Protein backbone atom coordinates (compact mmCIF):
# COMPACT_ATOMS: atom_id res chain seq x y z
CA MET A 1 -0.13 -0.05 0.43
CA LYS A 2 1.57 3.40 -1.03
CA THR A 3 1.48 6.06 1.80
CA SER A 4 0.15 9.47 1.87
CA VAL A 5 2.72 12.36 1.83
CA LEU A 6 2.21 15.92 2.39
CA ILE A 7 5.17 18.14 1.29
CA ARG A 8 5.14 21.47 2.60
CA ASN A 9 6.36 24.94 2.51
CA ALA A 10 8.11 23.20 -1.00
CA ARG A 11 9.92 25.51 -3.53
CA LEU A 12 9.07 25.02 -7.13
CA THR A 13 10.58 25.18 -10.57
CA ASP A 14 7.91 27.51 -12.04
CA GLY A 15 8.70 30.31 -10.45
CA SER A 16 5.18 30.13 -8.11
CA ALA A 17 5.30 30.71 -4.53
CA PRO A 18 6.42 27.91 -2.35
CA ALA A 19 2.88 25.79 -1.88
CA ASP A 20 1.98 22.14 -0.36
CA LEU A 21 1.33 19.32 -2.09
CA LEU A 22 -0.52 16.13 -0.99
CA VAL A 23 0.44 12.93 -2.49
CA SER A 24 -1.78 9.87 -2.30
CA GLY A 25 -1.51 6.76 -3.73
CA GLY A 26 1.14 8.11 -6.19
CA VAL A 27 -0.55 10.88 -7.01
CA ILE A 28 -1.00 14.61 -6.36
CA THR A 29 -4.37 14.50 -5.13
CA ALA A 30 -4.00 18.25 -3.55
CA LYS A 31 -1.72 21.43 -4.51
CA ALA A 32 -2.18 24.62 -2.28
CA PRO A 33 -0.80 28.04 -0.81
CA ALA A 34 2.08 27.08 2.07
CA GLY A 35 0.94 26.36 5.23
CA THR A 36 -2.59 25.62 4.41
CA LEU A 37 -2.60 22.12 4.27
CA LEU A 38 -2.95 20.23 7.72
CA GLU A 39 -0.73 17.13 8.34
CA SER A 40 -3.43 15.31 9.37
CA ALA A 41 -4.49 15.11 5.82
CA ALA A 42 -1.27 12.87 5.12
CA GLU A 43 0.22 9.84 6.85
CA LYS A 44 3.70 11.18 6.74
CA ALA A 45 4.50 14.68 6.61
CA LEU A 46 7.84 16.60 5.15
CA ASP A 47 9.38 20.18 5.63
CA ALA A 48 10.73 21.07 2.32
CA SER A 49 11.24 24.47 3.46
CA GLY A 50 14.74 26.00 1.91
CA LYS A 51 14.36 23.17 -0.31
CA LEU A 52 13.65 22.86 -3.84
CA VAL A 53 11.16 20.26 -5.48
CA LEU A 54 12.25 19.45 -9.01
CA PRO A 55 10.63 17.19 -11.24
CA GLY A 56 12.57 13.80 -11.73
CA LEU A 57 15.25 13.86 -14.28
CA PHE A 58 14.59 11.97 -17.75
CA ASP A 59 18.50 10.99 -19.52
CA ILE A 60 18.05 9.60 -22.77
CA HIS A 61 21.33 8.34 -23.18
CA ALA A 62 22.72 5.77 -21.14
CA HIS A 63 24.37 2.69 -21.23
CA LEU A 64 22.79 -0.79 -18.79
CA CYS A 65 25.04 -3.21 -20.41
CA GLN A 66 22.93 -6.16 -19.33
CA PRO A 67 22.04 -9.23 -20.69
CA GLY A 68 25.20 -9.85 -21.77
CA ARG A 69 27.77 -7.58 -19.35
CA GLU A 70 27.00 -7.66 -16.50
CA ASP A 71 30.85 -7.08 -15.23
CA LYS A 72 30.36 -3.53 -16.27
CA GLU A 73 26.43 -2.46 -15.61
CA ARG A 74 23.28 -4.22 -14.43
CA VAL A 75 19.73 -3.07 -15.09
CA ALA A 76 19.17 -3.26 -10.87
CA THR A 77 22.50 -0.87 -10.27
CA ALA A 78 22.25 1.24 -13.03
CA THR A 79 18.89 2.37 -12.34
CA ALA A 80 19.29 2.28 -8.33
CA ALA A 81 22.43 4.58 -9.50
CA ALA A 82 19.63 6.69 -11.85
CA LEU A 83 18.00 7.31 -8.41
CA HIS A 84 20.49 8.11 -6.65
CA GLY A 85 21.03 10.77 -9.48
CA GLY A 86 18.01 12.30 -9.03
CA VAL A 87 16.91 10.40 -12.83
CA THR A 88 13.33 9.10 -12.55
CA GLY A 89 13.39 7.85 -15.95
CA LEU A 90 15.69 6.89 -19.06
CA MET A 91 16.68 5.42 -22.31
CA ALA A 92 18.90 2.67 -22.60
CA MET A 93 21.24 2.26 -25.18
CA PRO A 94 20.97 -0.43 -27.66
CA ASP A 95 24.48 -2.08 -27.28
CA THR A 96 24.26 -4.95 -24.66
CA GLU A 97 24.82 -8.40 -25.88
CA PRO A 98 23.10 -9.60 -28.35
CA VAL A 99 22.44 -6.46 -29.37
CA MET A 100 18.93 -4.87 -29.72
CA ASP A 101 18.22 -4.95 -32.91
CA ASN A 102 15.26 -6.98 -33.39
CA ALA A 103 11.80 -7.55 -31.18
CA ALA A 104 13.07 -10.58 -29.21
CA GLN A 105 15.75 -8.83 -27.54
CA ILE A 106 13.84 -6.01 -26.80
CA THR A 107 11.19 -8.30 -25.19
CA THR A 108 14.13 -10.04 -22.95
CA PHE A 109 15.66 -6.58 -22.25
CA MET A 110 11.69 -5.23 -21.28
CA GLU A 111 11.76 -8.27 -19.24
CA ILE A 112 14.71 -7.54 -16.92
CA CYS A 113 13.49 -4.24 -16.06
CA ARG A 114 10.26 -5.20 -15.13
CA THR A 115 12.02 -7.30 -12.85
CA ASP A 116 14.73 -5.14 -11.86
CA ALA A 117 14.09 -1.54 -12.79
CA LEU A 118 13.71 1.05 -10.12
CA VAL A 119 12.72 3.87 -12.55
CA GLU A 120 10.90 3.49 -15.86
CA VAL A 121 13.20 2.13 -18.72
CA ILE A 122 12.46 2.73 -22.78
CA PRO A 123 14.43 0.79 -24.91
CA SER A 124 16.13 2.30 -27.94
CA GLY A 125 16.81 0.03 -31.54
CA CYS A 126 19.87 -0.95 -33.27
CA LEU A 127 20.09 1.03 -36.99
CA THR A 128 21.78 -1.72 -38.18
CA LYS A 129 22.01 -5.94 -37.25
CA GLY A 130 24.15 -6.73 -34.64
CA ASP A 131 25.60 -2.62 -34.47
CA GLY A 132 27.85 -3.96 -37.32
CA GLY A 133 27.04 -0.93 -39.95
CA GLU A 134 26.48 -2.94 -43.07
CA GLU A 135 22.85 -3.79 -42.97
CA GLN A 136 19.39 -2.39 -41.78
CA ALA A 137 17.87 -3.71 -38.81
CA SER A 138 14.13 -4.50 -38.94
CA TYR A 139 12.49 -1.35 -37.98
CA ASP A 140 8.94 -2.55 -38.45
CA SER A 141 9.54 -4.84 -35.74
CA LEU A 142 11.32 -2.46 -33.45
CA ARG A 143 8.65 0.12 -33.63
CA ALA A 144 6.09 -2.51 -32.67
CA LYS A 145 7.71 -3.01 -29.55
CA GLY A 146 7.37 0.76 -28.71
CA VAL A 147 11.05 1.65 -30.04
CA ARG A 148 11.22 5.34 -30.74
CA PHE A 149 14.92 6.00 -31.35
CA ILE A 150 16.83 3.89 -33.70
CA THR A 151 20.82 4.55 -33.11
CA ASP A 152 23.89 2.45 -33.07
CA GLY A 153 24.71 4.14 -29.56
CA ASP A 154 28.47 4.99 -30.20
CA ARG A 155 29.10 3.59 -33.28
CA ALA A 156 28.89 7.02 -35.71
CA PRO A 157 27.84 5.90 -39.42
CA ASP A 158 29.96 5.49 -42.19
CA ASN A 159 28.13 3.87 -45.04
CA MET A 160 25.99 6.80 -46.33
CA LEU A 161 24.14 4.90 -48.66
CA LEU A 162 22.85 2.14 -45.71
CA LEU A 163 21.96 5.49 -43.57
CA TYR A 164 20.01 7.15 -46.65
CA ARG A 165 18.38 4.47 -47.54
CA ALA A 166 17.43 3.34 -43.73
CA MET A 167 15.75 6.61 -43.52
CA GLN A 168 14.09 6.77 -46.66
CA TYR A 169 12.37 3.20 -44.99
CA ALA A 170 11.51 4.31 -41.74
CA SER A 171 10.11 8.05 -43.03
CA ASN A 172 6.45 6.60 -42.29
CA LEU A 173 7.10 4.80 -38.73
CA ASN A 174 7.99 7.47 -36.49
CA LEU A 175 10.98 6.99 -35.77
CA THR A 176 13.71 9.57 -34.60
CA PHE A 177 17.53 8.77 -35.64
CA ALA A 178 19.42 8.97 -32.95
CA LEU A 179 23.34 9.76 -34.26
CA ARG A 180 26.71 10.66 -33.70
CA GLY A 181 28.47 13.15 -35.87
CA ASP A 182 32.04 12.29 -36.63
CA VAL A 183 34.31 10.62 -39.99
CA PRO A 184 34.56 7.65 -38.63
CA SER A 185 38.44 7.70 -41.31
CA LEU A 186 39.45 11.26 -39.42
CA THR A 187 39.03 9.71 -35.82
CA ALA A 188 39.57 5.85 -36.19
CA ARG A 189 42.93 5.86 -34.30
CA ALA A 190 42.12 9.05 -31.82
CA ALA A 191 42.63 9.10 -28.12
CA MET A 192 42.11 12.75 -27.25
CA HIS A 193 40.79 16.19 -28.50
CA PRO A 194 44.30 17.67 -30.10
CA GLY A 195 45.70 20.24 -28.51
CA THR A 196 48.33 20.98 -26.14
CA THR A 197 47.50 17.76 -23.84
CA SER A 198 47.70 15.43 -26.54
CA TYR A 199 51.06 17.12 -27.62
CA ARG A 200 53.15 16.64 -24.30
CA LEU A 201 51.21 13.19 -23.80
CA GLY A 202 51.97 12.17 -27.28
CA LEU A 203 48.60 10.63 -27.87
CA MET A 204 46.28 11.35 -31.23
CA GLY A 205 43.51 13.92 -31.29
CA SER A 206 40.72 13.46 -33.09
CA PRO A 207 39.54 16.62 -34.97
CA SER A 208 36.74 18.85 -33.70
CA CYS A 209 36.08 18.92 -37.85
CA ALA A 210 35.56 15.55 -38.05
CA GLU A 211 32.03 16.03 -35.96
CA GLU A 212 31.35 19.24 -38.12
CA ILE A 213 31.82 16.98 -41.21
CA GLY A 214 29.74 14.50 -39.94
CA LEU A 215 27.06 16.47 -38.34
CA GLU A 216 26.67 18.68 -41.41
CA THR A 217 26.14 15.20 -43.36
CA ILE A 218 22.86 13.73 -40.95
CA ILE A 219 21.43 16.34 -41.27
CA ARG A 220 21.20 16.88 -44.86
CA LEU A 221 20.44 13.43 -45.02
CA SER A 222 17.43 13.96 -42.49
CA VAL A 223 16.11 16.79 -44.51
CA ASP A 224 15.97 15.30 -47.73
CA THR A 225 14.54 11.76 -46.14
CA GLY A 226 11.72 13.79 -43.73
CA ASN A 227 12.87 12.27 -40.92
CA SER A 228 13.20 13.30 -37.23
CA LEU A 229 16.98 13.58 -36.23
CA HIS A 230 18.22 13.82 -32.82
CA VAL A 231 22.24 14.59 -32.61
CA GLN A 232 24.19 13.06 -29.84
CA THR A 233 26.71 14.20 -27.27
CA VAL A 234 27.26 17.56 -29.05
CA SER A 235 31.29 18.58 -28.23
CA THR A 236 31.93 21.32 -30.32
CA ALA A 237 31.27 24.96 -30.25
CA GLY A 238 30.94 24.65 -34.46
CA SER A 239 28.50 21.81 -33.82
CA VAL A 240 26.60 24.40 -31.53
CA ASP A 241 27.16 26.63 -34.73
CA ILE A 242 25.52 24.17 -37.21
CA LEU A 243 22.67 24.01 -35.07
CA ARG A 244 21.89 26.90 -34.62
CA ARG A 245 21.64 27.23 -37.75
CA CYS A 246 19.84 24.37 -39.28
CA LYS A 247 17.07 24.59 -36.12
CA GLN A 248 15.88 27.80 -38.15
CA LYS A 249 14.85 25.99 -40.69
CA THR A 250 14.58 22.28 -40.06
CA ALA A 251 11.98 20.88 -38.03
CA GLY A 252 12.41 17.65 -36.42
CA LEU A 253 15.78 18.38 -34.92
CA SER A 254 16.76 18.29 -31.65
CA ALA A 255 20.77 17.61 -29.69
CA GLU A 256 21.90 16.52 -26.63
CA ALA A 257 25.12 17.88 -24.61
CA ALA A 258 26.85 14.94 -22.20
CA LEU A 259 27.30 16.15 -18.26
CA HIS A 260 30.67 15.57 -19.12
CA HIS A 261 31.45 17.55 -21.66
CA LEU A 262 30.06 20.70 -19.48
CA LEU A 263 32.16 20.14 -16.95
CA PHE A 264 35.93 19.30 -18.25
CA THR A 265 38.14 19.80 -20.53
CA HIS A 266 41.23 17.45 -22.45
CA GLU A 267 43.21 19.47 -19.96
CA ASP A 268 41.94 17.08 -17.31
CA VAL A 269 43.16 14.27 -18.64
CA GLY A 270 46.30 15.55 -16.97
CA ARG A 271 49.21 12.44 -16.99
CA TYR A 272 46.94 10.04 -19.07
CA ASP A 273 43.67 9.89 -16.39
CA THR A 274 41.48 7.10 -18.38
CA CYS A 275 38.62 8.32 -16.38
CA TYR A 276 38.63 11.59 -18.56
CA LYS A 277 38.54 9.31 -22.04
CA THR A 278 35.24 10.05 -23.33
CA LEU A 279 33.48 9.54 -26.74
CA PRO A 280 33.73 12.27 -28.44
CA PRO A 281 36.93 13.41 -25.94
CA LEU A 282 36.92 16.66 -23.91
CA ARG A 283 37.82 19.75 -26.13
CA ASP A 284 38.83 22.79 -24.96
CA GLN A 285 37.01 25.73 -23.05
CA SER A 286 35.70 27.58 -25.61
CA ASP A 287 33.47 24.45 -26.73
CA VAL A 288 32.68 24.34 -23.22
CA ASP A 289 31.27 27.39 -23.36
CA ALA A 290 29.52 27.39 -26.09
CA LEU A 291 27.76 24.34 -25.10
CA ILE A 292 26.46 25.53 -21.69
CA ALA A 293 25.34 28.71 -23.57
CA ALA A 294 23.56 26.36 -26.74
CA VAL A 295 22.08 24.47 -23.46
CA ASN A 296 20.97 28.17 -22.01
CA ASP A 297 19.24 28.97 -25.11
CA GLY A 298 17.67 26.01 -26.37
CA THR A 299 19.91 25.13 -29.17
CA ILE A 300 20.60 21.85 -27.18
CA ASP A 301 17.62 20.64 -25.89
CA CYS A 302 19.36 17.77 -23.41
CA ILE A 303 21.58 17.02 -21.31
CA VAL A 304 22.27 13.70 -20.56
CA SER A 305 24.42 11.44 -19.15
CA ASP A 306 25.95 9.14 -21.37
CA HIS A 307 26.77 6.78 -18.24
CA THR A 308 29.20 4.50 -19.55
CA PRO A 309 30.21 2.27 -17.16
CA CYS A 310 33.56 0.20 -17.78
CA THR A 311 35.53 -2.92 -15.88
CA PRO A 312 37.94 -1.37 -13.20
CA PHE A 313 40.58 -3.51 -14.92
CA SER A 314 40.01 -2.05 -18.69
CA LYS A 315 40.50 1.43 -17.47
CA LEU A 316 43.54 0.64 -15.93
CA GLN A 317 45.11 -0.38 -19.19
CA ASP A 318 47.14 2.29 -21.36
CA PHE A 319 45.30 5.43 -22.16
CA VAL A 320 45.57 4.65 -25.89
CA VAL A 321 43.43 0.80 -25.46
CA ALA A 322 41.45 2.05 -22.65
CA PRO A 323 37.91 1.61 -23.50
CA GLN A 324 36.10 5.42 -23.73
CA GLY A 325 33.77 6.55 -21.00
CA MET A 326 32.57 7.63 -17.43
CA ILE A 327 30.17 7.05 -15.65
CA ALA A 328 27.87 9.62 -14.52
CA LEU A 329 24.29 8.84 -13.49
CA ASP A 330 24.91 8.29 -9.67
CA THR A 331 26.22 12.23 -9.64
CA PHE A 332 24.04 13.41 -12.36
CA LEU A 333 21.59 16.12 -10.56
CA PRO A 334 24.26 16.71 -7.62
CA ALA A 335 26.78 17.31 -10.11
CA ILE A 336 24.50 19.77 -12.20
CA TYR A 337 23.92 21.40 -9.12
CA GLN A 338 27.65 22.30 -7.88
CA TYR A 339 29.30 23.15 -10.88
CA LEU A 340 26.53 24.19 -13.24
CA VAL A 341 23.54 25.50 -10.96
CA GLU A 342 25.65 26.85 -7.77
CA PRO A 343 28.28 29.10 -9.75
CA GLY A 344 25.23 30.51 -11.60
CA LYS A 345 26.27 29.15 -15.20
CA MET A 346 22.48 27.85 -15.40
CA SER A 347 19.26 28.03 -13.82
CA TRP A 348 17.09 25.70 -12.82
CA GLN A 349 14.17 26.41 -15.15
CA THR A 350 17.12 25.35 -17.81
CA VAL A 351 17.83 22.29 -15.79
CA VAL A 352 13.98 21.14 -15.90
CA ARG A 353 13.67 21.88 -19.04
CA ALA A 354 17.17 19.82 -20.69
CA CYS A 355 16.94 17.48 -18.12
CA SER A 356 13.21 17.01 -17.43
CA ASP A 357 11.08 18.47 -19.78
CA ALA A 358 12.71 18.12 -23.46
CA PRO A 359 13.87 14.43 -22.72
CA ARG A 360 10.20 13.15 -22.23
CA ARG A 361 8.86 15.64 -24.46
CA LEU A 362 11.43 13.48 -27.36
CA MET A 363 10.31 10.59 -25.99
CA GLY A 364 6.58 11.27 -26.41
CA LEU A 365 5.25 11.41 -22.77
CA ALA A 366 3.75 14.03 -21.04
CA PRO A 367 6.08 16.13 -19.03
CA SER A 368 5.56 16.73 -15.16
CA PRO A 369 4.01 20.20 -14.07
CA TRP A 370 2.52 20.48 -10.65
CA LYS A 371 -1.07 19.75 -11.24
CA LYS A 372 -3.49 17.99 -9.24
CA GLY A 373 -4.33 14.61 -10.26
CA LEU A 374 -0.66 14.05 -12.30
CA ARG A 375 1.89 11.21 -10.93
CA PRO A 376 4.34 12.87 -8.68
CA ILE A 377 8.20 12.33 -9.80
CA TRP A 378 9.97 14.94 -7.80
CA TRP A 379 13.42 14.96 -5.57
CA CYS A 380 14.17 17.21 -2.55
CA LEU A 381 17.32 17.71 -1.16
CA THR A 382 19.26 15.11 1.61
CA ARG A 383 22.59 13.91 2.62
CA LYS A 384 23.34 9.90 1.62
CA GLU A 385 26.86 9.01 0.82
CA LYS A 386 26.25 5.27 -0.77
CA ARG A 387 26.32 4.73 -4.73
CA PRO A 388 25.10 2.29 -5.89
CA SER A 389 26.39 2.00 -9.41
CA ARG A 390 28.81 -1.04 -10.01
CA MET A 391 31.55 1.20 -11.26
CA LYS A 392 32.30 3.30 -8.38
CA ARG A 393 34.37 5.77 -10.09
CA SER A 394 33.35 9.06 -11.28
CA ALA A 395 34.85 11.88 -12.57
CA ALA A 396 31.93 14.08 -11.96
CA ALA A 397 32.00 13.37 -8.48
CA PRO A 398 31.48 16.09 -6.58
CA ALA A 399 34.08 17.77 -3.99
CA THR A 400 30.60 17.69 -1.44
CA LEU A 401 28.06 14.38 -2.68
CA HIS A 402 24.73 15.83 -2.40
CA SER A 403 21.95 13.35 -3.29
CA TRP A 404 18.94 13.76 -3.69
CA ALA A 405 16.25 11.08 -2.54
CA ARG A 406 12.55 10.89 -3.12
CA PRO A 407 10.74 11.00 0.12
């Protein structure tokens, strides 16, 4: 049986006056000016004075690894980490083993989620069979299973004819292609961003122009075929300029930035710290500033975790051979607060738009406004130190770790 809860003196992000919220049976049953609802109306009362109550965040780019790579992460631990980081729903990338390129694999994955997931999980489907980049997957069967986003995850498309024909085929299926801008022949052997740090460390750099050329290409293909396109993990100022120009005249174009690209630069690699090896690589401070500005003005729609667990052994390898990836779910909202909101780089209204409203809109889900009769998805600032993800090391962990716990 669900407990009724009265949240008193809650400060909301919509700019309205503090309010009391009564939640009963998992649904908001009353909202009134602060101090007007009686504690006797609920089994449990929480005083939210001085705290901000937010709608739960929705992350549309997370790697859950199960089935097949439970040594990296499991659905249970990833969704526990999501709750710890203020995320109450997420979209899983299809790079499980085997990959989610058919209806049977989607069914298997969703059965795991039904028993193990602590938050809402929506699967994405593969662009190509086996995530191999050579043969189109069965989009009809994926769409029948509720898939809305088609992607090969971290693999950027290099066969433009295949991508063009896939977009033509899917044009009437109401699918969104989630792709990363890249020219694989320019970045295949790259380990990080080209600059003073890569030169000092003797590492080959991944040029910004590779992302920007790839981005221009996939936008042109989506426009020509009439498909919706979601650009994944934008990392350069040049890509921001392209998006800002194209979004003015292109319907169905959206974009995301990974949290680590808003917080760190290539200089954080220091002396071969593999924790900061990501895909795309961390860029210059000028790129970070451009990305933050793009989130603030809506050019970039969403902030994502790009939660990519790696085994501890793999991250202890030489920088060149170590895998790309960083975990971020368990510190997602605390890191946003400490590094973006608290310094004044981003408002809470922008955080809600980029981490809750826009992702839910792209997934075809209703937003989470404070209205009577809607299921609340909200979080209050509390303290908790335990970190539930299987992979414990996160570069995005705030110096003083705050967590956000659902009452």
